[in-house]
Coordinates of C-alpha atoms and ligand atoms in Angstrom, one line a residue:
X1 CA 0.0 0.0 0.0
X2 CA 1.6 3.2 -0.9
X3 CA 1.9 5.7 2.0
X4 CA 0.7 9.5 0.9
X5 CA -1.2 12.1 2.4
X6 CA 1.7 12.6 4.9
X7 CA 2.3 16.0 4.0
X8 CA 1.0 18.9 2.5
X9 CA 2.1 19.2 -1.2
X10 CA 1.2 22.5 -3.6
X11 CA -0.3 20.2 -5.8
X12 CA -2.8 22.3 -8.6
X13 CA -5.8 20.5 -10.1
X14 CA -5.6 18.2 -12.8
X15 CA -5.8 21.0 -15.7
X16 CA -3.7 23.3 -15.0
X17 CA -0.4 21.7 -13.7
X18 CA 2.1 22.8 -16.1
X19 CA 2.3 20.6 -18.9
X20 CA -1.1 18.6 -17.9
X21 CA -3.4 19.1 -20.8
X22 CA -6.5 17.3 -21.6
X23 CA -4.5 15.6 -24.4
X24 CA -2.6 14.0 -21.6
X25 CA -5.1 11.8 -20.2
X26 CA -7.1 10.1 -22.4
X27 CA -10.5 9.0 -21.4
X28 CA -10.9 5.7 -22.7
X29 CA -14.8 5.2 -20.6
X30 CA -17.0 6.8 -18.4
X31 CA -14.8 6.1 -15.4
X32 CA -11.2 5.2 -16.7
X33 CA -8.5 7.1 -18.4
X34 CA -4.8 6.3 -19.7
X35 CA -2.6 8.1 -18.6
X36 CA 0.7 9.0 -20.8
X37 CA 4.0 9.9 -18.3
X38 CA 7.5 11.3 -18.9
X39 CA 10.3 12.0 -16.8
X40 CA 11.6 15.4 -16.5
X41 CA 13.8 17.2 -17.5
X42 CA 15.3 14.3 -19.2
X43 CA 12.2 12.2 -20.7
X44 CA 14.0 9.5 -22.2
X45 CA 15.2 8.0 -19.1
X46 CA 13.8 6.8 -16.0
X47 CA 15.4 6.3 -12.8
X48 CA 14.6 2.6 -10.5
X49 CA 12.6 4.6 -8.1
X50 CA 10.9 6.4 -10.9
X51 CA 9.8 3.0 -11.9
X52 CA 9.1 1.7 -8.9
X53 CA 6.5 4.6 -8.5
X54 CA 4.9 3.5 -11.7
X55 CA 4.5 0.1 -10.7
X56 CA 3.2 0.9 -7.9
X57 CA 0.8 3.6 -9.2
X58 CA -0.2 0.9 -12.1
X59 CA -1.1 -1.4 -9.0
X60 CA -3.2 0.8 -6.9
X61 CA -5.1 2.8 -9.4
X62 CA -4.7 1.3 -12.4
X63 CA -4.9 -2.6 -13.8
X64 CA -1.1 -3.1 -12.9
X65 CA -0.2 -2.9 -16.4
X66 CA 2.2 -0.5 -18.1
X67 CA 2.8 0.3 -21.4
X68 CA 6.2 1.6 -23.2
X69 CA 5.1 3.9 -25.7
X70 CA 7.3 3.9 -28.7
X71 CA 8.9 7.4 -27.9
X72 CA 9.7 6.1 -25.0
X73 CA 6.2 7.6 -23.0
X74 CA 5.3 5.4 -20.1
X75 CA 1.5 4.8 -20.1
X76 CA -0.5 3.7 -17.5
X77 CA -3.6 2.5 -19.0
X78 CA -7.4 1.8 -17.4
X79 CA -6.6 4.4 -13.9
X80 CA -10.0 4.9 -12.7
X81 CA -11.2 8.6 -12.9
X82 CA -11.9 9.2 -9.1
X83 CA -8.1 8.3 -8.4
X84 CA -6.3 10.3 -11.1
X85 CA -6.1 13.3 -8.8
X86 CA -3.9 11.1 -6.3
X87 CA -2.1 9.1 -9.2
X88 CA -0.8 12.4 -10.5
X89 CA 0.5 13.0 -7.3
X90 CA 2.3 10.4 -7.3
X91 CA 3.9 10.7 -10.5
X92 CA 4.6 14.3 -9.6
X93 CA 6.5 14.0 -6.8
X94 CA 8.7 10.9 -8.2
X95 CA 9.3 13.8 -10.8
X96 CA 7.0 12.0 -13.5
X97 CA 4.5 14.0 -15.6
X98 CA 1.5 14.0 -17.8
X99 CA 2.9 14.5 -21.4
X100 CA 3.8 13.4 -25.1
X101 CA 0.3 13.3 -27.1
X102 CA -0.9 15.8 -29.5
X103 CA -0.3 18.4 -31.6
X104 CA 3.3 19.3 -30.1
X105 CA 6.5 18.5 -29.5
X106 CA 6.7 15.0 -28.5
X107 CA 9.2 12.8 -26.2
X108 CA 12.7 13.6 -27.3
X109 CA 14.4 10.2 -28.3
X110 CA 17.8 9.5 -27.7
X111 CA 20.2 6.7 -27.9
X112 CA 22.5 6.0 -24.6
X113 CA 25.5 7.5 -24.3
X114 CA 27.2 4.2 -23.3
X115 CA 26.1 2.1 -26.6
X116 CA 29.7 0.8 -27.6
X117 CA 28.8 2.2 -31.5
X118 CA 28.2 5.6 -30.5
X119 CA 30.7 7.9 -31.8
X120 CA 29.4 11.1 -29.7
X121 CA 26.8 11.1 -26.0
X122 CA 23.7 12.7 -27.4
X123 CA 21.7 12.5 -24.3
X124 CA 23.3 15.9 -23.0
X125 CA 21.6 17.7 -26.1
X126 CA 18.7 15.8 -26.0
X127 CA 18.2 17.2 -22.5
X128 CA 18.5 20.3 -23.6
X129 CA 16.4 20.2 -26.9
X130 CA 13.7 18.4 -24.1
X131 CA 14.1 21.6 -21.8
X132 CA 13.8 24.4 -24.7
X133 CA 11.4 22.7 -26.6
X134 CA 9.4 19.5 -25.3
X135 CA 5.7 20.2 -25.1
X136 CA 6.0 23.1 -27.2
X137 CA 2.3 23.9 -28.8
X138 CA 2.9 23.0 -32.8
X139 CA 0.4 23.2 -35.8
X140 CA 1.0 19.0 -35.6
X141 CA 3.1 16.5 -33.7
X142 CA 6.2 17.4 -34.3
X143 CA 8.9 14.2 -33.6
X144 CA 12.7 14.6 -32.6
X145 CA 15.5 11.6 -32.3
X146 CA 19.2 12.0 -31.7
X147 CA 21.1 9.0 -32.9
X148 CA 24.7 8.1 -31.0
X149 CA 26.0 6.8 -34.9
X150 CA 24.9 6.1 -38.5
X151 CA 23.1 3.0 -37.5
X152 CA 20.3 5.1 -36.4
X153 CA 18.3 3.0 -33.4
X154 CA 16.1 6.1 -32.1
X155 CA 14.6 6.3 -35.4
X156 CA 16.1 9.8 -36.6
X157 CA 15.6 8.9 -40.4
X158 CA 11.6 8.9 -40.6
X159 CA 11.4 11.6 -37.6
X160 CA 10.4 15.3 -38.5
X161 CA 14.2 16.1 -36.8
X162 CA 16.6 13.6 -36.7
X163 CA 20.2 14.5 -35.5
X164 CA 22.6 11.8 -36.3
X165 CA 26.5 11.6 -34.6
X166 CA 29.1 11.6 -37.1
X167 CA 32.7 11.0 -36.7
X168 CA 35.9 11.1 -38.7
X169 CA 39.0 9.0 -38.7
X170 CA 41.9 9.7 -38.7
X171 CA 45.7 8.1 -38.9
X172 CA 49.0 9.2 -37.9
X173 CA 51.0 9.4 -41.1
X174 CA 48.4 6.6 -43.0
X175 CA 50.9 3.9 -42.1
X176 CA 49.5 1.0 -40.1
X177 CA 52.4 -1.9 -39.3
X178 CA 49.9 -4.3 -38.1
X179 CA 47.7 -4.6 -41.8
X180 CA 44.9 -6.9 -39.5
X181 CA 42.6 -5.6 -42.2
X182 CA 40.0 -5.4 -39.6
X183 CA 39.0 -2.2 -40.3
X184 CA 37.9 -2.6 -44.0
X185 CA 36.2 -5.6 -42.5
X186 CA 33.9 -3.4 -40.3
X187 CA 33.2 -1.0 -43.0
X188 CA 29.7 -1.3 -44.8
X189 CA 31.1 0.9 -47.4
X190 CA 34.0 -0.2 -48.4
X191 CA 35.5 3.0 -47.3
X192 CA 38.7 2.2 -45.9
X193 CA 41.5 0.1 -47.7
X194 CA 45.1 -1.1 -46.1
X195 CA 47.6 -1.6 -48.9
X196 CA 51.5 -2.1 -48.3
X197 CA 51.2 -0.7 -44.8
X198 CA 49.2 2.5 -45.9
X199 CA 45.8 3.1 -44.7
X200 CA 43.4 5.4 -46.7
X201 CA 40.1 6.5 -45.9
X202 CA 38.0 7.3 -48.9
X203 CA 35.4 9.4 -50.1
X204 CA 32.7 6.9 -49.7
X205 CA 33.2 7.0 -46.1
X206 CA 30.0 8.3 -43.9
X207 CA 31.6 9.3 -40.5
X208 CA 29.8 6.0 -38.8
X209 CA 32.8 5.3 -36.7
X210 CA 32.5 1.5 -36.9
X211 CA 36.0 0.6 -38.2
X212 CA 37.4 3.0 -34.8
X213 CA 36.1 -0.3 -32.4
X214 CA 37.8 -3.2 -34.9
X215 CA 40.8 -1.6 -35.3
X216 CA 42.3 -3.3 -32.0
X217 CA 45.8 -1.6 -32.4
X218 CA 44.9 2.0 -31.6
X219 CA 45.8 2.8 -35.8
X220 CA 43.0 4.7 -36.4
X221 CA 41.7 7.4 -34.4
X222 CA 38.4 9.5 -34.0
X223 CA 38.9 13.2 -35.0
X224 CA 36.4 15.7 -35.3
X225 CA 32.8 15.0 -34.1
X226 CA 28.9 16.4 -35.3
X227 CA 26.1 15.9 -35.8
X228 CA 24.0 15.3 -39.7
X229 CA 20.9 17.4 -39.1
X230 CA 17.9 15.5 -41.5
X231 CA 14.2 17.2 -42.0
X232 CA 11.1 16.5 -42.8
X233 CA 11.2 13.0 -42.2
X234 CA 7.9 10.8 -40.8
X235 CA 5.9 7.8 -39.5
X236 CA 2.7 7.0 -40.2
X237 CA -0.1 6.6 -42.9
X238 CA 2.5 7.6 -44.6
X239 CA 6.6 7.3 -44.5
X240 CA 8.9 10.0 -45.4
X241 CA 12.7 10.0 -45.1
X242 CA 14.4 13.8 -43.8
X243 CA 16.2 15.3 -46.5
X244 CA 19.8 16.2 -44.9
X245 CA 19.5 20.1 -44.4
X246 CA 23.3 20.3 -42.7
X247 CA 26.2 18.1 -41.2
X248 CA 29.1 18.3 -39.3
X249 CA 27.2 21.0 -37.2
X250 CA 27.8 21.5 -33.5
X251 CA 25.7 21.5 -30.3
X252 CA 24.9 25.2 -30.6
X253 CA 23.9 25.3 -33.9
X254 CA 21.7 22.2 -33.5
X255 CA 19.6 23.7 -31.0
X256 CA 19.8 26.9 -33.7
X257 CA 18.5 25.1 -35.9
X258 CA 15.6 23.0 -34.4
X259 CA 14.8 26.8 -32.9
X260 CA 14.2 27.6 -36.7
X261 CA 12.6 24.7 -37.7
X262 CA 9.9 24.6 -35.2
X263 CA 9.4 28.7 -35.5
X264 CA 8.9 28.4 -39.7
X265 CA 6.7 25.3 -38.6
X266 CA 4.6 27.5 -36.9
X267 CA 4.4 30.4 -39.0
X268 CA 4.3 28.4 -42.1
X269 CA 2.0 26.0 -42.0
X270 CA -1.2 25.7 -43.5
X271 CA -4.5 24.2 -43.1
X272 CA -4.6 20.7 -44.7
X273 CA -6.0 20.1 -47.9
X274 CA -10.0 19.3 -47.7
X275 CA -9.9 20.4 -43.9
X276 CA -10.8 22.5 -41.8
X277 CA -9.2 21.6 -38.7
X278 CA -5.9 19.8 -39.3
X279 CA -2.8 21.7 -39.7
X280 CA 0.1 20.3 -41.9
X281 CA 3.0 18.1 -40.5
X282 CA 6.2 19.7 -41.4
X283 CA 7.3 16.9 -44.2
X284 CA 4.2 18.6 -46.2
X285 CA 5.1 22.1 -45.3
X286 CA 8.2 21.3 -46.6
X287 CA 7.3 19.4 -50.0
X288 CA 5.2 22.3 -50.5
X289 CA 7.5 25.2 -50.2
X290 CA 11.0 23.3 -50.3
X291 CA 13.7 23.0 -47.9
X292 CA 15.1 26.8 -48.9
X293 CA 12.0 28.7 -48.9
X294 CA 10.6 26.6 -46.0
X295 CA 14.1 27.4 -43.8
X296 CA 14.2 31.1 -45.0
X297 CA 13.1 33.3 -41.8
X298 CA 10.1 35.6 -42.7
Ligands
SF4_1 S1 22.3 4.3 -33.2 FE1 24.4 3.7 -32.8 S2 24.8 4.7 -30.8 FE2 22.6 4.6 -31.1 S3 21.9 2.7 -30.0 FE3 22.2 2.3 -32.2 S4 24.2 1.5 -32.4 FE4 24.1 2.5 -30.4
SF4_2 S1 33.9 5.6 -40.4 FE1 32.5 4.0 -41.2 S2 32.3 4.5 -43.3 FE2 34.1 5.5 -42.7 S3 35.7 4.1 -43.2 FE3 35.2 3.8 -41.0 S4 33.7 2.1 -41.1 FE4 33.9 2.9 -43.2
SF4_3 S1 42.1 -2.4 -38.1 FE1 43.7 -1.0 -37.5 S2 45.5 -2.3 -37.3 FE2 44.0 -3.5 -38.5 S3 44.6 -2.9 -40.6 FE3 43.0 -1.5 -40.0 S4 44.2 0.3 -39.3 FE4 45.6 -1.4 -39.4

């Protein structure tokens, strides 16, 4: 049984807590509702005590199951009405909120910074991107993923912002004794070669660091680091694929240029075809303006 009521919490009604909207909390039945949680301020991670609060919030108020969303939202589904007040209280002070539904800026998806493929930590940023932006109010969902290397787990190909780690390699004087051959092993693009003791990365390489971990010997080494900024990517009724708008672009100018992205969303974005109600997502702004005109501040 979960102790509460054992002090006096400033706790506003269901409503009007920051970041509570009615989107949040979807009423399924005349006396149930799901009810979609993050963690703040990073949302793509949960402590063990964050989770032990949803477990036992699941148990007491809800049918003890919990759902993983697949941006990384944890729902509670079937909480009865009459005990929502005192669920979200619970979720509040284990620092859990209402949050990623609707028209806005939904869970910010990273990879983990300890993945042995990553070639840069992205959760830093993505904490960032999640404090400047999550829950912003946007014409449509709008969807953001930071990938730790080219192989892309978090999804940041088909995502309306996808920020994917690149880095380079480089080799002391090209000249590798060992010749293992490891490296162009590892290489899915047949982007490096090893030929009488000279190593030579070519132009086919894409910066997905994978040769770095086979090359045992310490031969080749990671130089500079960025990020490949994609747009206008999505999911749904129907898949899009970002078009790369930058790369090799640092922290500062990623969170530049998400700022832009979502501000041109909003200003640009029109009613949809046929209705009255729903806005564009940003693939269609996009398509319907292109990139340049559609990145161009008014
Ligand atoms: S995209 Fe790369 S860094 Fe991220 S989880 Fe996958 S392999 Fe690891
Ligand atoms: S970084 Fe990736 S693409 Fe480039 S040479 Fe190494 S394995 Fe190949
Ligand atoms: S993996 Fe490293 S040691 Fe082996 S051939 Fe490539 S550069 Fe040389």
């Amino acid at each position: 049984m979960m102790k509460r009521e054992t002090f006096n919490l400033e706790m506003p009604k269901v409503g009007i807590i920051k970041g509570v909207l009615a989107k949040d909390i979807e009423v399924v039945g005349e006396k149930v509702v799901n009810l979609r949680t993050c963690a703040r301020p990073y949302r793509n991670m949960y402590s063990a005590s964050q989770l032990r609060t949803i477990k036992l919030v699941a148990e007491e108020y809800g049918s003890g199951k919990v759902h993983l969303s697949p941006r990384h939202n944890l729902e509670i589904p079937e909480v009865r009405q009459k005990d929502l007040d005192r669920a979200l209280r619970e979720l509040y002070i284990a620092g859990l909120f209402p949050g990623g539904a609707g028209t806005s800026v939904r869970n910010i998806f990273t990879c983990p910074d300890w993945c042995s493929s990553s070639v840069r930590p992205v959760q830093e940023i993505g904490m960032m991107v999640s404090h400047n932006f999550g829950d912003r109010d946007m014409p449509n969902k709008v969807t953001i993923s930071f990938a730790g290397c080219l192989n892309g787990c978090s999804r940041p190909y088909n995502t309306d912002i996808g920020i994917v780690a690149m880095a380079e390699v480089v080799v002391d004087g090209n000249v590798c004794k060992e010749g293992c051959r490891a490296c162009m092993e590892s290489c899915p693009f047949d982007a490096v070669e090893v030929v009488d003791g000279r190593v030579r990365v070519t132009e086919g390489c894409q910066y997905c660091g994978r040769c770095l971990n086979a090359c045992e010997y310490g031969v080749l080494k990671k130089g500079r680091t960025g990020f490949r900024v994609l747009i206008g990517g999505k999911e749904g009724s129907t898949v899009r694929f970002g078009v790369e708008y930058m790369r090799w672009v640092d922290d500062f100018e990623v969170l530049e240029i998400i700022d832009r992205v979502l501000r041109n969303y909003q200003e640009k974005a029109a009613l949809r075809p046929g209705s009255t109600r729903k806005r564009e997502r940003l693939s269609e702004v996009i398509e319907r303006l292109g990139m340049e005109a559609f990145m161009e501040d008014n």
